[in-house]
Amino acid sequence: MFRKQYRIYMIILTLKDGEVAQMLDSVVKEKLCSIVGEAHVQDDQLTLVSYSYDATPNFQSLPDAVVSPGNTEEVSRIVKVCNEHKVPIIPRGSGTNLCAGTVPSEGGIVLLFSRMNKILEIDEENLTVTVQPGVITQTLIEAVEEKELFYPPDPSSMKISTLGGNINECSGGLRGLKYGVTKDYVLGLEAVMPNGNIIRTGGKLAKDVAGYDLTKLLVGSEGTLAIITEAILKLIPNPETKKTMLVLFENMEHAAQAVSEIISAKIIPATLEFIDNGTLRAVEAFAHIGLPTDMEAVLLIEQDGAIEVVERDMLRIAEICEQEHAFSVQMANTIEEGEKLTTARRSALTALSRLRPTTILEDATVPRSKIADMVRAVNRIAGKYQVKICTFGHAGDGNLHPTCVTDIRDKEEMHRVEQAFEEIFAVAVDMGGTITGEHGVGMMKSPYLAWKLGEEGVEAMRNIKQAFDPHNIMNPGKIFAKSARKRVVVG
Amino acid sequence: MTQIMETRKTQSQGIQADFQKRMDYDELLNCTRCGFCQPTCPTFIESGGKEASSPRGRIAHMKAVVDGLLEPDENFEKELSLCLGCRACETACPSGVKYGHLLEEARDIVQQYKKHSIPVRLIRYIFLKQLIPKQNRLRVVGSLLWFYQRTGIQWLIRKSGFLRLIPGNMDDMESILPVILSPKQLWKRSKPIIINKRSNNEIPINKQSSRKKVGFFSGCIMDVMFLETNRNTLHLLEASGCEAVIPRRQTCCGALHAHAGEKNDARELAKQNIIAFEKEDMDYIVTNAGGCGAFLDEYEMLFKDDSEWYNRSKRFTERIRDISEVLLELDSLPPLNTHSQKVTYQDSCHLKHGMGVDKAPRQLLRAVDGAQFIEMKEADRCCGSAGIYNLVETEMSMQILDHKMEHVKKTEAYTLVTANPGCLLQMKLGIKRAGLEKKMRAVHIVDFIAESIPQ
């Protein structure tokens, strides 16, 4: 199997005396200003630094300018200018992704959608909502809830993430097991192609086989194929009720086994989250909601739907957990109490960074039947390389988040961290899993893409990229490990 | 021109060197850039989602200065001073980044290199060094204000429209000045006071064990401009069966100095307060101003490199409590009631995000018979007062305030309760700007509880 040396990128542009970061060509800048107005083209150093990172540790690189278009027409004209002058474009939502997907590693312009942030229509007859890319996920969820409708994809960052970002990364979330992920809710898109053409894919349609499914292709394409400027999303009726339970285990493997048993009992909970002891402690230190810090693992389980079904399922789940030696089963008394638990779970990744300066998180995913094997493997690997790995994640859909707490300044330890993650990827792929379940490839996982796809698979994707974007201006350097142009890389 | 650029360059080199020396790099690295802080940041929201105006952005700027990626230019300083310092981001931050400390340190460094104009220097000197730390001088100013309010000069000034000629919103600010008590009363307070010093056998046996001795931190401006509120605080402590003492040697908490980048002055004031309160053995040190309380609560951060003072400050901070916490814990007030009205509460940022107190004030308000408590949307978002922020960043402050007032209006409350003098004045200003003066009022929680005690 093809294995590439894993490296944690550290791209930092250092400024020497009197040297300023590579400036945008003045002709290009003038053209951009004439499209969106001077106020919406920024290239002062402070702004460039502000858009040089996302939520991925140790990736940083300055763009040449930051541009905020106000409508699709403007986006199209901007793309034309960039295509003509071969300037990279990096579309960016709120920069909360975890694969260095919006780090402008090859400079160029960062495209912001803070001015394109309207919910255009909630269609209660077709059960769809039409949005611009800059809408905050939580805002959308609340807006449709007012009409008793439900948009399930709920990435942990939903309070600040944008739908444009969610669509480009195909975000998952806590409800993935029962409801699927972002791609299952995108019915149609408006997108600007790298040549400036504006295309519309799909529609408010339950069925549509007119040609290739470009909608599905663009969802999760990480901004490497086209700029998404509008989306039609599917809504479903709001579930009648919801119940949350917390199941405590003194033994991690019992918890993992319980997950497998619940699913083989043909129950699909809305949420089935796994949290290990290290994560529990960190989350409790932040949230103070009385999580048990002396337990080896807990499962956070949620079921929604009709009252009778929810009651029946929760009872059955409790029984199964008890059979699997659960220490205790606690039912949340109110919906608010349940929400406190899920909100706390969403803070897990950042809360873990309380422990050490650097947190490196992966989202290797395996078939759900392998979850106990995977948890075991992660622990074995952490022991082998003497690194601290805390694990939490969407156990129900096999998508775990082994998170290593470390210190980027300790080179020797970082090397062991790299080796550990390399082995975790290998184990996951061997189990029939994947290197990333929901965070995307970006720059973070690009060296490993072939592990999952094989060289031929990567080549097929490269050809698609080439056909869409011959000049490689759309978010270059992402997904595919080697890219055409390189900027200064230090350290 | 070249000379100005030269000075600017040496200046930014100096700032950068100091950033490398003094900024807590571990704390900067502690920010994982998850962005969870952003939806709680007033300046991020008001700027239409500008990364540079958010906590994550500002931390990235500080780190970039240390890393040599960013020259600490004017834009950098502008974003630093645009921050309200409300610390809502700290409550939202799962990784527990101490943003307030980073901000304070960064501002302190920038301040060292700042060449203020002569008038600004003079104002800072008079205000921070000659006035605030000297209680008697503050009383003189208080007395002058009393004179101004009582002798018809105020009437004359208001009628003449003179204040409108001064840039900024001086006339608005003047109109919300609290009514100052007479010089006679102001000066009476300069004597040490011990209230409720009953001998032990006067206290009912069952209360004896819970009887607390508390020190009251009376504050600098509070004790002149809001003397009435301080008096009410003492009455409430008395009504709760406390023995309250006001150590005479206490002074300003130093928060204003630290936030203005004068950390050394803040340290001196802190020492004076620690000495003043360690003489007497007391269970709690009570404050009634969130802004002071949060700073007092973190005194040990000023003495990270001085183990003796660190330990002494630790003993001090362990006993700091907000008045609402103490009243709730003692639970000895007589039944409270007021005329039928809707009441809402605006959090003091530093009380909530600094001291972590948000439930106690609400519980107290809910305990008042006749008051219907309405929770306001975004009650924990800053009102834009933020120390002297409303004077120096007026535009942003008023934008934030006007948004706040929309939520206030929706509660239909008659009484808007706050827990910090700065917030109180700002809310009064907001009520005036929204034209709601006839429909509602803003009061300090202590005054509201005091007026709810049956006479």
Short mmCIF file of C-alpha atoms in Angstrom, two decimals, chain A residues 88-455:
data_model
loop_
_atom_site.label_atom_id
_atom_site.label_comp_id
_atom_site.label_asym_id
_atom_site.label_seq_id
_atom_site.Cartn_x
_atom_site.Cartn_y
_atom_site.Cartn_z
CA PRO A 88 -6.16 31.49 -6.54
CA ILE A 89 -9.62 31.89 -4.92
CA ILE A 90 -10.37 30.48 -1.50
CA PRO A 91 -14.06 30.61 -0.55
CA ARG A 92 -14.39 30.91 3.22
CA GLY A 93 -17.38 30.72 5.56
CA SER A 94 -16.45 31.18 9.21
CA GLY A 95 -13.14 29.34 9.04
CA THR A 96 -14.09 26.61 11.51
CA ASN A 97 -13.09 23.63 9.40
CA LEU A 98 -10.58 21.10 10.69
CA CYS A 99 -8.66 20.10 7.57
CA ALA A 100 -6.93 23.40 6.73
CA GLY A 101 -9.46 23.68 3.91
CA THR A 102 -9.60 27.48 3.94
CA VAL A 103 -5.95 28.29 4.63
CA PRO A 104 -4.73 30.28 1.61
CA SER A 105 -1.64 28.12 1.24
CA GLU A 106 -0.83 29.56 -2.18
CA GLY A 107 -1.95 33.10 -1.57
CA GLY A 108 -4.66 34.56 -3.76
CA ILE A 109 -7.91 36.04 -2.62
CA VAL A 110 -10.10 34.87 0.22
CA LEU A 111 -13.75 35.21 -0.75
CA LEU A 112 -16.08 36.10 2.13
CA PHE A 113 -19.84 35.63 2.18
CA SER A 114 -20.73 37.82 5.13
CA ARG A 115 -22.75 40.04 2.76
CA MET A 116 -24.49 37.09 1.13
CA ASN A 117 -26.18 35.85 4.28
CA LYS A 118 -29.92 35.86 3.61
CA ILE A 119 -32.46 33.10 3.96
CA LEU A 120 -34.23 33.68 0.65
CA GLU A 121 -37.30 31.48 1.05
CA ILE A 122 -38.84 28.85 3.30
CA ASP A 123 -41.18 26.84 1.06
CA GLU A 124 -43.68 25.07 3.29
CA GLU A 125 -45.38 23.28 0.40
CA ASN A 126 -42.23 21.70 -1.00
CA LEU A 127 -40.49 21.54 2.40
CA THR A 128 -37.39 23.35 1.19
CA VAL A 129 -35.40 26.37 2.24
CA THR A 130 -33.33 28.47 -0.15
CA VAL A 131 -30.27 30.16 1.32
CA GLN A 132 -27.24 32.22 0.44
CA PRO A 133 -23.92 30.67 1.50
CA GLY A 134 -23.22 33.12 4.35
CA VAL A 135 -26.22 32.09 6.50
CA ILE A 136 -25.13 30.77 9.91
CA THR A 137 -26.22 27.13 10.39
CA GLN A 138 -27.87 27.83 13.76
CA THR A 139 -29.79 30.81 12.32
CA LEU A 140 -31.24 28.54 9.66
CA ILE A 141 -32.10 25.80 12.15
CA GLU A 142 -33.93 28.32 14.35
CA ALA A 143 -35.74 29.94 11.41
CA VAL A 144 -37.16 26.65 10.14
CA GLU A 145 -37.99 25.47 13.65
CA GLU A 146 -40.34 28.43 13.97
CA LYS A 147 -42.33 26.82 11.18
CA GLU A 148 -42.12 23.43 12.89
CA LEU A 149 -39.64 22.17 10.33
CA PHE A 150 -36.32 20.48 10.87
CA TYR A 151 -32.89 20.78 9.23
CA PRO A 152 -30.91 17.94 10.84
CA PRO A 153 -27.19 18.44 9.97
CA ASP A 154 -25.68 19.87 13.14
CA PRO A 155 -21.89 20.17 13.09
CA SER A 156 -20.47 21.05 16.50
CA SER A 157 -19.57 24.49 15.19
CA MET A 158 -23.15 25.23 14.09
CA LYS A 159 -23.43 28.36 16.21
CA ILE A 160 -20.89 30.06 13.97
CA SER A 161 -20.39 27.85 10.89
CA THR A 162 -22.03 28.90 7.61
CA LEU A 163 -24.12 26.77 5.27
CA GLY A 164 -21.71 27.52 2.45
CA GLY A 165 -18.95 26.05 4.57
CA ASN A 166 -21.12 23.08 5.59
CA ILE A 167 -21.94 22.31 1.96
CA ASN A 168 -18.36 22.62 0.77
CA GLU A 169 -17.12 20.32 3.53
CA CYS A 170 -20.21 18.08 3.63
CA SER A 171 -20.40 18.57 7.39
CA GLY A 172 -21.77 15.84 9.59
CA GLY A 173 -22.77 16.19 13.20
CA LEU A 174 -24.38 14.45 16.12
CA ARG A 175 -27.51 13.41 14.26
CA GLY A 176 -25.73 11.70 11.37
CA LEU A 177 -26.62 8.16 12.42
CA LYS A 178 -30.35 8.55 11.91
CA TYR A 179 -30.60 11.58 9.66
CA GLY A 180 -27.48 11.51 7.50
CA VAL A 181 -25.19 14.44 6.75
CA THR A 182 -25.25 17.67 4.73
CA LYS A 183 -25.22 15.93 1.34
CA ASP A 184 -28.51 14.23 2.19
CA TYR A 185 -30.19 17.63 2.48
CA VAL A 186 -28.89 19.54 -0.54
CA LEU A 187 -31.43 19.41 -3.37
CA GLY A 188 -30.03 22.04 -5.66
CA LEU A 189 -27.24 24.56 -6.03
CA GLU A 190 -26.35 27.71 -7.84
CA ALA A 191 -22.62 27.80 -8.48
CA VAL A 192 -20.08 29.87 -10.32
CA MET A 193 -17.74 27.81 -12.47
CA PRO A 194 -14.03 28.66 -12.72
CA ASN A 195 -14.67 30.33 -16.10
CA GLY A 196 -17.30 32.57 -14.56
CA ASN A 197 -20.34 30.68 -15.90
CA ILE A 198 -23.25 30.50 -13.50
CA ILE A 199 -24.88 27.06 -13.33
CA ARG A 200 -27.92 25.70 -11.53
CA THR A 201 -28.08 22.09 -10.46
CA GLY A 202 -31.00 20.06 -9.12
CA GLY A 203 -34.03 21.93 -7.79
CA LYS A 204 -36.98 21.59 -5.46
CA LEU A 205 -37.28 18.06 -6.71
CA ALA A 206 -37.60 14.71 -5.00
CA LYS A 207 -36.53 12.98 -8.19
CA ASP A 208 -34.18 14.30 -10.87
CA VAL A 209 -31.89 12.24 -13.11
CA ALA A 210 -31.25 14.78 -15.84
CA GLY A 211 -27.58 14.08 -16.47
CA TYR A 212 -24.76 13.78 -13.99
CA ASP A 213 -25.55 14.58 -10.38
CA LEU A 214 -23.51 17.75 -10.14
CA THR A 215 -25.20 18.67 -6.87
CA LYS A 216 -23.68 15.67 -5.11
CA LEU A 217 -20.34 16.28 -6.81
CA LEU A 218 -20.12 19.86 -5.58
CA VAL A 219 -21.19 19.01 -2.03
CA GLY A 220 -17.99 18.21 -0.16
CA SER A 221 -15.76 19.43 -2.99
CA GLU A 222 -14.00 21.79 -0.55
CA GLY A 223 -14.16 24.77 -2.89
CA THR A 224 -11.92 23.09 -5.44
CA LEU A 225 -14.45 22.91 -8.27
CA ALA A 226 -16.79 25.88 -8.15
CA ILE A 227 -18.05 28.67 -5.89
CA ILE A 228 -21.43 27.87 -4.38
CA THR A 229 -23.60 30.98 -4.32
CA GLU A 230 -27.04 29.64 -3.41
CA ALA A 231 -28.50 26.37 -2.17
CA ILE A 232 -31.90 24.71 -1.95
CA LEU A 233 -32.01 22.52 1.15
CA LYS A 234 -34.41 19.78 2.11
CA LEU A 235 -36.44 20.10 5.32
CA ILE A 236 -38.36 17.47 7.21
CA PRO A 237 -41.15 17.80 9.77
CA ASN A 238 -39.96 18.57 13.28
CA PRO A 239 -39.95 15.40 15.40
CA GLU A 240 -42.76 15.36 17.94
CA THR A 241 -40.55 14.82 20.94
CA LYS A 242 -37.01 14.07 22.01
CA LYS A 243 -35.41 12.27 24.93
CA THR A 244 -31.80 12.20 26.06
CA MET A 245 -30.00 9.71 28.24
CA LEU A 246 -26.53 9.36 29.63
CA VAL A 247 -25.18 5.85 30.16
CA LEU A 248 -22.12 5.41 32.38
CA PHE A 249 -19.58 2.64 31.94
CA GLU A 250 -16.65 1.60 34.09
CA ASN A 251 -15.16 -0.22 31.17
CA MET A 252 -14.58 1.39 27.80
CA GLU A 253 -15.05 -1.81 25.82
CA HIS A 254 -18.42 -2.47 27.39
CA ALA A 255 -19.50 0.94 26.15
CA ALA A 256 -18.30 0.22 22.63
CA GLN A 257 -19.98 -3.18 22.73
CA ALA A 258 -23.25 -1.58 23.83
CA VAL A 259 -23.15 0.61 20.70
CA SER A 260 -22.93 -2.43 18.46
CA GLU A 261 -25.71 -4.19 20.39
CA ILE A 262 -28.09 -1.24 20.14
CA ILE A 263 -27.72 -1.12 16.39
CA SER A 264 -28.01 -4.85 15.89
CA ALA A 265 -31.25 -4.67 17.91
CA LYS A 266 -32.47 -2.57 14.94
CA ILE A 267 -32.80 0.66 16.86
CA ILE A 268 -31.49 3.79 15.18
CA PRO A 269 -31.13 6.54 17.80
CA ALA A 270 -30.94 10.15 16.61
CA THR A 271 -27.67 10.53 18.48
CA LEU A 272 -25.30 7.92 19.84
CA GLU A 273 -22.15 9.61 21.10
CA PHE A 274 -19.17 8.07 22.80
CA ILE A 275 -17.05 10.06 25.27
CA ASP A 276 -14.03 8.63 27.06
CA ASN A 277 -12.70 9.56 30.48
CA GLY A 278 -10.09 12.10 29.37
CA THR A 279 -12.66 13.96 27.29
CA LEU A 280 -15.23 13.79 30.08
CA ARG A 281 -12.89 15.50 32.50
CA ALA A 282 -12.06 18.28 30.07
CA VAL A 283 -15.68 18.89 29.13
CA GLU A 284 -16.80 18.95 32.75
CA ALA A 285 -14.06 21.46 33.59
CA PHE A 286 -15.66 23.78 31.04
CA ALA A 287 -19.37 23.07 31.27
CA HIS A 288 -19.83 22.28 35.01
CA ILE A 289 -22.98 20.22 34.44
CA GLY A 290 -22.12 17.34 36.72
CA LEU A 291 -20.69 14.85 34.25
CA PRO A 292 -19.18 11.81 35.99
CA THR A 293 -15.41 12.27 35.79
CA ASP A 294 -14.64 8.90 37.39
CA MET A 295 -16.20 6.81 34.63
CA GLU A 296 -14.15 5.15 31.89
CA ALA A 297 -16.67 6.06 29.21
CA VAL A 298 -20.17 7.37 28.74
CA LEU A 299 -22.67 7.14 25.94
CA LEU A 300 -24.86 10.11 25.18
CA ILE A 301 -27.97 8.78 23.51
CA GLU A 302 -30.87 10.70 22.05
CA GLN A 303 -34.00 9.50 20.36
CA ASP A 304 -36.65 11.62 18.71
CA GLY A 305 -39.95 10.97 16.97
CA ALA A 306 -43.46 10.07 18.09
CA ILE A 307 -43.82 9.85 21.87
CA GLU A 308 -44.65 6.12 21.96
CA VAL A 309 -41.73 5.23 19.72
CA VAL A 310 -39.28 7.34 21.71
CA GLU A 311 -40.45 5.80 25.00
CA ARG A 312 -40.22 2.28 23.63
CA ASP A 313 -36.77 2.76 22.07
CA MET A 314 -35.29 4.43 25.12
CA LEU A 315 -36.51 1.62 27.38
CA ARG A 316 -35.05 -0.98 25.09
CA ILE A 317 -31.73 0.91 24.84
CA ALA A 318 -31.56 1.14 28.63
CA GLU A 319 -32.11 -2.62 28.87
CA ILE A 320 -29.36 -3.36 26.37
CA CYS A 321 -26.93 -1.06 28.15
CA GLU A 322 -27.65 -2.76 31.45
CA GLN A 323 -26.99 -6.12 29.87
CA GLU A 324 -23.69 -4.73 28.69
CA HIS A 325 -22.69 -3.95 32.28
CA ALA A 326 -23.54 -0.25 32.33
CA PHE A 327 -22.75 1.30 35.70
CA SER A 328 -25.87 3.42 35.52
CA VAL A 329 -28.45 4.77 33.09
CA GLN A 330 -29.60 8.34 33.63
CA MET A 331 -32.51 9.87 31.75
CA ALA A 332 -32.58 13.66 31.30
CA ASN A 333 -35.71 15.02 32.93
CA THR A 334 -36.38 17.83 30.50
CA ILE A 335 -35.52 18.75 26.93
CA GLU A 336 -33.37 21.62 28.27
CA GLU A 337 -31.42 19.23 30.46
CA GLY A 338 -30.84 17.03 27.42
CA GLU A 339 -29.73 20.00 25.38
CA LYS A 340 -27.19 20.95 28.03
CA LEU A 341 -25.64 17.52 27.59
CA THR A 342 -25.44 17.71 23.80
CA THR A 343 -24.10 21.26 23.92
CA ALA A 344 -21.42 20.11 26.33
CA ARG A 345 -20.52 17.27 23.97
CA ARG A 346 -20.14 19.80 21.12
CA SER A 347 -17.48 21.60 23.13
CA ALA A 348 -15.39 18.42 23.50
CA LEU A 349 -12.65 19.19 20.99
CA THR A 350 -11.92 22.69 22.20
CA ALA A 351 -12.32 21.69 25.83
CA LEU A 352 -9.58 19.11 25.35
CA SER A 353 -7.15 21.87 24.53
CA ARG A 354 -7.25 22.78 28.23
CA LEU A 355 -4.94 19.84 28.81
CA ARG A 356 -2.03 20.73 26.53
CA PRO A 357 -1.19 23.61 24.18
CA THR A 358 -1.88 21.68 20.95
CA THR A 359 -4.80 19.40 20.12
CA ILE A 360 -4.61 17.36 16.96
CA LEU A 361 -7.82 15.67 16.01
CA GLU A 362 -8.59 13.03 13.45
CA ASP A 363 -11.86 11.61 12.28
CA ALA A 364 -11.01 8.21 10.94
CA THR A 365 -14.24 6.32 10.39
CA VAL A 366 -15.01 2.62 10.33
CA PRO A 367 -18.12 0.54 9.63
CA ARG A 368 -20.23 0.85 12.75
CA SER A 369 -19.88 -2.84 13.59
CA LYS A 370 -16.14 -2.27 14.09
CA ILE A 371 -16.44 0.47 16.67
CA ALA A 372 -15.27 -1.64 19.62
CA ASP A 373 -12.26 -2.88 17.60
CA MET A 374 -11.40 0.68 16.64
CA VAL A 375 -11.55 2.01 20.21
CA ARG A 376 -9.30 -0.85 21.27
CA ALA A 377 -6.86 -0.15 18.43
CA VAL A 378 -6.64 3.56 19.26
CA ASN A 379 -5.77 2.77 22.87
CA ARG A 380 -3.17 0.22 21.85
CA ILE A 381 -1.56 2.69 19.43
CA ALA A 382 -1.55 5.52 21.99
CA GLY A 383 0.26 3.19 24.39
CA LYS A 384 2.72 2.05 21.75
CA TYR A 385 3.83 5.57 20.86
CA GLN A 386 3.51 6.96 24.39
CA VAL A 387 1.12 9.76 23.44
CA LYS A 388 -2.08 10.90 25.13
CA ILE A 389 -5.08 10.33 22.93
CA CYS A 390 -8.60 11.09 24.12
CA THR A 391 -11.44 9.67 22.10
CA PHE A 392 -14.95 10.92 21.63
CA GLY A 393 -17.24 10.96 18.66
CA HIS A 394 -20.21 9.72 16.80
CA ALA A 395 -19.99 6.09 17.83
CA GLY A 396 -23.30 5.27 16.21
CA ASP A 397 -22.02 5.99 12.73
CA GLY A 398 -18.52 4.65 13.29
CA ASN A 399 -17.05 8.16 13.13
CA LEU A 400 -14.66 8.54 16.05
CA HIS A 401 -12.55 11.56 16.91
CA PRO A 402 -9.31 10.35 18.47
CA THR A 403 -7.72 13.58 19.65
CA CYS A 404 -4.12 13.87 20.63
CA VAL A 405 -3.17 16.49 23.20
CA THR A 406 0.41 17.51 22.72
CA ASP A 407 2.72 20.49 22.27
CA ILE A 408 3.73 21.64 18.83
CA ARG A 409 7.06 22.92 20.24
CA ASP A 410 8.14 19.46 21.34
CA LYS A 411 9.54 18.13 18.06
CA GLU A 412 10.32 14.66 19.37
CA GLU A 413 6.82 14.16 20.75
CA MET A 414 5.26 15.56 17.61
CA HIS A 415 7.07 12.92 15.64
CA ARG A 416 5.52 10.20 17.77
CA VAL A 417 2.11 11.82 17.34
CA GLU A 418 2.55 11.65 13.56
CA GLN A 419 3.49 8.01 13.73
CA ALA A 420 0.52 7.21 15.95
CA PHE A 421 -1.97 8.87 13.64
CA GLU A 422 -0.40 7.22 10.64
CA GLU A 423 -1.05 3.87 12.25
CA ILE A 424 -4.60 4.83 13.19
CA PHE A 425 -5.34 5.70 9.56
CA ALA A 426 -3.84 2.42 8.40
CA VAL A 427 -5.89 0.41 10.88
CA ALA A 428 -9.08 2.25 9.94
CA VAL A 429 -8.56 1.64 6.22
CA ASP A 430 -7.79 -2.03 6.88
CA MET A 431 -11.11 -2.35 8.71
CA GLY A 432 -12.89 -1.08 5.61
CA GLY A 433 -13.01 2.47 6.94
CA THR A 434 -11.85 5.85 5.70
CA ILE A 435 -9.26 8.48 6.62
CA THR A 436 -11.88 11.16 7.18
CA GLY A 437 -15.57 10.82 7.94
CA GLU A 438 -16.71 14.41 8.00
CA HIS A 439 -13.85 16.90 8.36
CA GLY A 440 -12.62 16.72 4.80
CA VAL A 441 -9.23 16.23 3.19
CA GLY A 442 -7.96 19.78 2.74
CA MET A 443 -4.23 19.94 3.36
CA MET A 444 -4.40 17.97 6.58
CA LYS A 445 -5.26 14.58 5.05
CA SER A 446 -4.12 15.02 1.47
CA PRO A 447 -0.98 12.92 1.93
CA TYR A 448 -3.23 9.99 2.82
CA LEU A 449 -5.91 10.27 0.18
CA ALA A 450 -4.47 7.42 -1.86
CA TRP A 451 -4.64 5.14 1.16
CA LYS A 452 -8.38 5.22 0.87
CA LEU A 453 -8.83 5.63 -2.89
CA GLY A 454 -5.80 3.99 -4.38
CA GLU A 455 -3.70 5.80 -6.97
#
